[in-house]
Short mmCIF file of C-alpha atoms in Angstrom, two decimals:
data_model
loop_
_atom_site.label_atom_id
_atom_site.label_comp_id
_atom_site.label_asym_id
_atom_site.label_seq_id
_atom_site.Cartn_x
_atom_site.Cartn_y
_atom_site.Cartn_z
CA UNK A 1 0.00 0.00 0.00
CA UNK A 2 1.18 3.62 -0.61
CA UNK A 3 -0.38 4.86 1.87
CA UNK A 4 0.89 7.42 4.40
CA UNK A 5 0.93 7.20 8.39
CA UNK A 6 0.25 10.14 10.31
CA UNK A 7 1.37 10.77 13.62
CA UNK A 8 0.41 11.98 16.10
CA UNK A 9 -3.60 10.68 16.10
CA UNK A 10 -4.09 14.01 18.40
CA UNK A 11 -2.47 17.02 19.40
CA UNK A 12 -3.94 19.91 21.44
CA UNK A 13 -1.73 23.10 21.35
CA UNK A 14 -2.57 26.65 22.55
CA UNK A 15 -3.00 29.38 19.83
CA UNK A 16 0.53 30.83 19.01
CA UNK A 17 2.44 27.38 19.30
CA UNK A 18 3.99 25.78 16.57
CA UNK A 19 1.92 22.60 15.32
CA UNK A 20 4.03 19.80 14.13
CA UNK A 21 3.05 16.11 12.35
CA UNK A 22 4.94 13.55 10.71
CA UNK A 23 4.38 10.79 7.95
CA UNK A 24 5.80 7.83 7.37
CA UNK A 25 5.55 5.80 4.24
CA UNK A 26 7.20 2.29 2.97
CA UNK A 27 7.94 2.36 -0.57
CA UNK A 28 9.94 5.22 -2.99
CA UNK A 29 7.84 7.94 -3.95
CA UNK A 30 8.02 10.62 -6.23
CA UNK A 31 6.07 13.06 -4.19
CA UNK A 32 4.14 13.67 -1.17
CA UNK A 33 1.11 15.78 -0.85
CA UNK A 34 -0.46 17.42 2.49
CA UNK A 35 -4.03 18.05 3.08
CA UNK A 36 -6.53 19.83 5.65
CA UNK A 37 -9.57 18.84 6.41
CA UNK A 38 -11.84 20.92 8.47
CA UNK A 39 -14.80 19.20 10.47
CA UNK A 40 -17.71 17.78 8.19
CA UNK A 41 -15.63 19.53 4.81
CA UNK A 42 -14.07 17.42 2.26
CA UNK A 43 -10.02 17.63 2.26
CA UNK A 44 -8.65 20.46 0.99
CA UNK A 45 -4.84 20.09 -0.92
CA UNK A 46 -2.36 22.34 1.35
CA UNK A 47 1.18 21.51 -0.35
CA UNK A 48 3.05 18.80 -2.50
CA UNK A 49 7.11 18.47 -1.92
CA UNK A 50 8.36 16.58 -4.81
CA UNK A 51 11.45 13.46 -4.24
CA UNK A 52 14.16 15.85 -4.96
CA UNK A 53 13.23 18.65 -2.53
CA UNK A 54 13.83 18.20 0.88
CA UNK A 55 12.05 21.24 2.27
CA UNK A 56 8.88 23.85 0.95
CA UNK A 57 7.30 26.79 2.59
CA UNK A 58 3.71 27.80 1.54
CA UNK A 59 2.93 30.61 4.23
CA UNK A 60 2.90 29.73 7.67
CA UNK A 61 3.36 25.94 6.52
CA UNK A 62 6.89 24.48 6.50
CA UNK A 63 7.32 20.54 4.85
CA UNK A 64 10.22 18.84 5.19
CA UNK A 65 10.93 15.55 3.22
CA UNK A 66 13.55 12.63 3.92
CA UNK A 67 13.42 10.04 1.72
CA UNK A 68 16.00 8.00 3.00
CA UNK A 69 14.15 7.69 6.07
CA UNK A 70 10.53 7.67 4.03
CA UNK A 71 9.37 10.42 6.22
CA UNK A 72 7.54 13.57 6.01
CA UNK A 73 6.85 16.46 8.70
CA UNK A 74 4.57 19.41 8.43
CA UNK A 75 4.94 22.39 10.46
CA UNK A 76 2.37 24.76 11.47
CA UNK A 77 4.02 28.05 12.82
CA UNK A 78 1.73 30.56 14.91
CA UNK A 79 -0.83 28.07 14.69
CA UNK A 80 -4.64 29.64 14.81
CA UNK A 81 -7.90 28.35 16.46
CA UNK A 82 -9.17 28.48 12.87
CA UNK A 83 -6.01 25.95 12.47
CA UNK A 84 -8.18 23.39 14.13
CA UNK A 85 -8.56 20.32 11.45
CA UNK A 86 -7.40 16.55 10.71
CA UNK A 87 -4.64 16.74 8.31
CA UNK A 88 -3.09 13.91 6.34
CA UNK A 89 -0.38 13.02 3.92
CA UNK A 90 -0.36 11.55 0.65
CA UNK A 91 2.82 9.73 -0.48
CA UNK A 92 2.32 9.09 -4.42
CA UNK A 93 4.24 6.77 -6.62
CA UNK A 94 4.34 8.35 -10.16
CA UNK A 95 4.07 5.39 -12.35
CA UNK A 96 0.79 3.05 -13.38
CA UNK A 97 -2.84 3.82 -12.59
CA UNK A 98 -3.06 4.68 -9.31
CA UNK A 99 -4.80 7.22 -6.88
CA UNK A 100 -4.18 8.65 -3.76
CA UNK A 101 -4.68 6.91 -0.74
CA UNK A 102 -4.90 8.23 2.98
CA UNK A 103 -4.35 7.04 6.34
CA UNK A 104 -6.20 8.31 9.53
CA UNK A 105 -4.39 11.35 9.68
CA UNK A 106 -3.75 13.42 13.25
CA UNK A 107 -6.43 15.54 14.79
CA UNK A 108 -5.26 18.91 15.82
CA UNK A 109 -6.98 21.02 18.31
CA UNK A 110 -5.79 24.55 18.50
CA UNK A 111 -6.94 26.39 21.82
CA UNK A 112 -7.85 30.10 21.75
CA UNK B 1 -15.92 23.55 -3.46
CA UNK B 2 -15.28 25.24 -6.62
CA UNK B 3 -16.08 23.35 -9.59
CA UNK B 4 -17.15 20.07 -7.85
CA UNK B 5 -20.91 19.12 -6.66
CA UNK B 6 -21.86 15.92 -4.91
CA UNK B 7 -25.59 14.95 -4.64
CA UNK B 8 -27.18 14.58 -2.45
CA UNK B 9 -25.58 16.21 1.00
CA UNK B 10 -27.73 13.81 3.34
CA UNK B 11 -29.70 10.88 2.44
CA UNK B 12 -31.23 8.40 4.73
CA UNK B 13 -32.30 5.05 2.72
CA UNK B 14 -33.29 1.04 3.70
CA UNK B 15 -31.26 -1.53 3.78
CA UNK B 16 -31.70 -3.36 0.46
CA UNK B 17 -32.64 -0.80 -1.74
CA UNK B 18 -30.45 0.86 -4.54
CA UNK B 19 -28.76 4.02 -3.85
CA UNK B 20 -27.11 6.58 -6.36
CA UNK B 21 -24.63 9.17 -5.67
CA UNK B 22 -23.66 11.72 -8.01
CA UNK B 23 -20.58 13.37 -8.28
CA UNK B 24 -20.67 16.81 -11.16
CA UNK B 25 -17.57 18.89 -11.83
CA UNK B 26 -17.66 21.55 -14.23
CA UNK B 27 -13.44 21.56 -14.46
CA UNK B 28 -12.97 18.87 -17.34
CA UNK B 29 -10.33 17.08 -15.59
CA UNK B 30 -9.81 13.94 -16.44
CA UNK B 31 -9.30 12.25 -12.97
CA UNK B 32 -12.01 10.87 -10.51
CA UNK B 33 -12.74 9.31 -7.52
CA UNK B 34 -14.84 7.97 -4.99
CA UNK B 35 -13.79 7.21 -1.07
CA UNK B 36 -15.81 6.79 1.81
CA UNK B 37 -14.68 8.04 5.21
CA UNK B 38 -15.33 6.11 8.57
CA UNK B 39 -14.13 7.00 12.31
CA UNK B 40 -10.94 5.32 12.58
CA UNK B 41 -10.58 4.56 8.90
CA UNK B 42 -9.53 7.80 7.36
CA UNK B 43 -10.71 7.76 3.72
CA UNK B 44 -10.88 4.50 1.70
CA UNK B 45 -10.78 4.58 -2.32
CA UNK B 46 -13.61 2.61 -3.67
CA UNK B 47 -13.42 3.61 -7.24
CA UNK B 48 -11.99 5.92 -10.14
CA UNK B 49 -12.24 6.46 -13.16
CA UNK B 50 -9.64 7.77 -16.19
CA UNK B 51 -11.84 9.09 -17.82
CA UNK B 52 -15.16 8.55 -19.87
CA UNK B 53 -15.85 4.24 -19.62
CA UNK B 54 -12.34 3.85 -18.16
CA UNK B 55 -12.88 2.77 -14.33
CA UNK B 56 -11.42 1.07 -11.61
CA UNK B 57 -11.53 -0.51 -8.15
CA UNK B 58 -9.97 0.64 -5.01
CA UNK B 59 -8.85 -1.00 -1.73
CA UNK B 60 -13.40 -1.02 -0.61
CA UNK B 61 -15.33 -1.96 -3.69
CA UNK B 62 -16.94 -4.63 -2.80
CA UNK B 63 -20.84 -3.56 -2.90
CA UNK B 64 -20.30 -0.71 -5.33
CA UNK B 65 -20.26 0.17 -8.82
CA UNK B 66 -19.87 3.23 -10.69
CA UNK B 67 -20.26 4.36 -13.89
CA UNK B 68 -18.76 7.73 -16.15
CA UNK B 69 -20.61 7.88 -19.53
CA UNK B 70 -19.46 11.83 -19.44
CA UNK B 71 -16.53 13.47 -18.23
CA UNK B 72 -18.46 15.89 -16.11
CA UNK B 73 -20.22 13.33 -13.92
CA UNK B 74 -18.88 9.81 -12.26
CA UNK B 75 -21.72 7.86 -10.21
CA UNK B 76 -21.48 5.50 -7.03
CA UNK B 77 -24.28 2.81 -7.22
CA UNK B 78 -24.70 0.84 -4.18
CA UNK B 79 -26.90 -2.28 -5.79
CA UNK B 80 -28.30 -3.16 -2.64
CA UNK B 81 -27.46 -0.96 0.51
CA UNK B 82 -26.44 -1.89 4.15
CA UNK B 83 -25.91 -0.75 7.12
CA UNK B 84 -22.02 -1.09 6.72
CA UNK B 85 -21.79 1.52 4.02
CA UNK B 86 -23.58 4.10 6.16
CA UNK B 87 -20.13 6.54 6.12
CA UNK B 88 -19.27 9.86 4.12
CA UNK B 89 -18.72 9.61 0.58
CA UNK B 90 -16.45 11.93 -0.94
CA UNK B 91 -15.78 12.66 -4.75
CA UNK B 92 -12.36 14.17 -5.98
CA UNK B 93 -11.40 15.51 -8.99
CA UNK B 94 -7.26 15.63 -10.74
CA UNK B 95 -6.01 17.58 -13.50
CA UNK B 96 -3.09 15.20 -13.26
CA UNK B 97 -2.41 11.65 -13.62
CA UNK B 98 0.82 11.97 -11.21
CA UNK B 99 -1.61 14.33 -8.30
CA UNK B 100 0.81 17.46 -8.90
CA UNK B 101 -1.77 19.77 -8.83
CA UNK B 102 -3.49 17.78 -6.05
CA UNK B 103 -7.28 16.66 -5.84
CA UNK B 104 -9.88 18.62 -5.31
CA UNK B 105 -12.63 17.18 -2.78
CA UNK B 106 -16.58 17.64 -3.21
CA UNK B 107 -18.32 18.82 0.51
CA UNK B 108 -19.44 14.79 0.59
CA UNK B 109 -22.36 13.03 0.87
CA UNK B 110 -24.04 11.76 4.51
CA UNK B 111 -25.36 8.40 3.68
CA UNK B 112 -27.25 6.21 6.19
CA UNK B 113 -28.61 2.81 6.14
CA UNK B 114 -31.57 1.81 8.07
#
């Protein structure tokens, strides 16, 4: 399977703290993908870091990328209440017919 | 979202009986899919499609079908419905074969099975 395992499940941080989750994944990809999504929403596509970069910044999100350990981390700085969401990662293999598959993702609470 | 409708929002139905779910985009992408999401299961693929006839199963198909006679719309049929598919369906749409532009995700469909 190419699918990616978030972790934490949970985390609970108070507004202004950094937010930080991690994927792992078991086979070579050529990119990884990020979503968001908010309670009762569909997911919503946040950032994709391709093989060959090992970091990307999209606003207050920072994604790092090791392949050699097949992980992934996505940092939330300054996090908001409106930050509040289950977010999950998306390894994807580029070759064959395929589609993206998702784990459980991790929960994050944000407290005002 | 932008571009992608799924019908309906809610729909409560009897085990046994045939249920339809529609998923419209108005984007002309080539790409779509069907997952269901359960507590403690994250989203599972049960179809997609490549485009017009060209479909396949995912990882939960067992129980559904789908069908894409037009690029704009891709339906979920479940022949005869129970209570283990009451869950979320989502639809999602891809420009791209290799997901570089990422999916785009309907607002899902509530389905329950009495």
């Amino acid at each position: 399977s190419q699918q990616g395992e978030e972790d934490p499940q949970a985390l609970s941080i108070q507004e202004g703290e950094n937010a930080t989750m991690n994927c792992s994944y078991k086979t070579s990809i050529n990119n990884l993908q990020w979503y968001r999504q908010n309670s009762g929403r569909g997911l919503v596509h946040l950032i994709l870091i391709r093989s060959n970069e090992r970091e990307k910044h999209s606003g207050r999100l920072r994604v790092t990328l090791d392949t050699s350990k097949k992980s992934s981390s996505l940092l939330i700085t300054a996090s908001r209440a409106a930050d509040t969401a289950s977010y999950f990662c998306a390894p994807t293999r580029g070759t064959g017919r395929r589609a993206l598959t998702f784990g459980s993702g991790t929960r994050l609470q944000v407290q005002p | 979202d932008a571009g992608i409708t799924q019908s309906p929002r809610h729909k409560v139905t009897e085990t046994g009986t045939p249920v339809t779910l529609r998923c419209h985009q108005t984007e002309n992408h080539r790409y779509m899919y069907w997952y269901r999401q359960d507590p403690g299961h994250g989203l599972r693929l049960i179809h997609y499609s490549y485009g017009v006839k060209d479909t396949d199963k995912g990882e939960v198909s067992d129980g559904y079908s789908v069908s894409r006679s037009k690029t704009e719309d891709f339906l979920l049929t479940l022949e005869s419905a129970t209570s283990s598919q009451t869950s979320v369906y989502f639809c999602a749409i891809s420009e791209s074969e290799k997901s570089f532009y990422g999916y785009t995700f309907g607002s899902g469909t509530r389905l329950t099975v009495v």
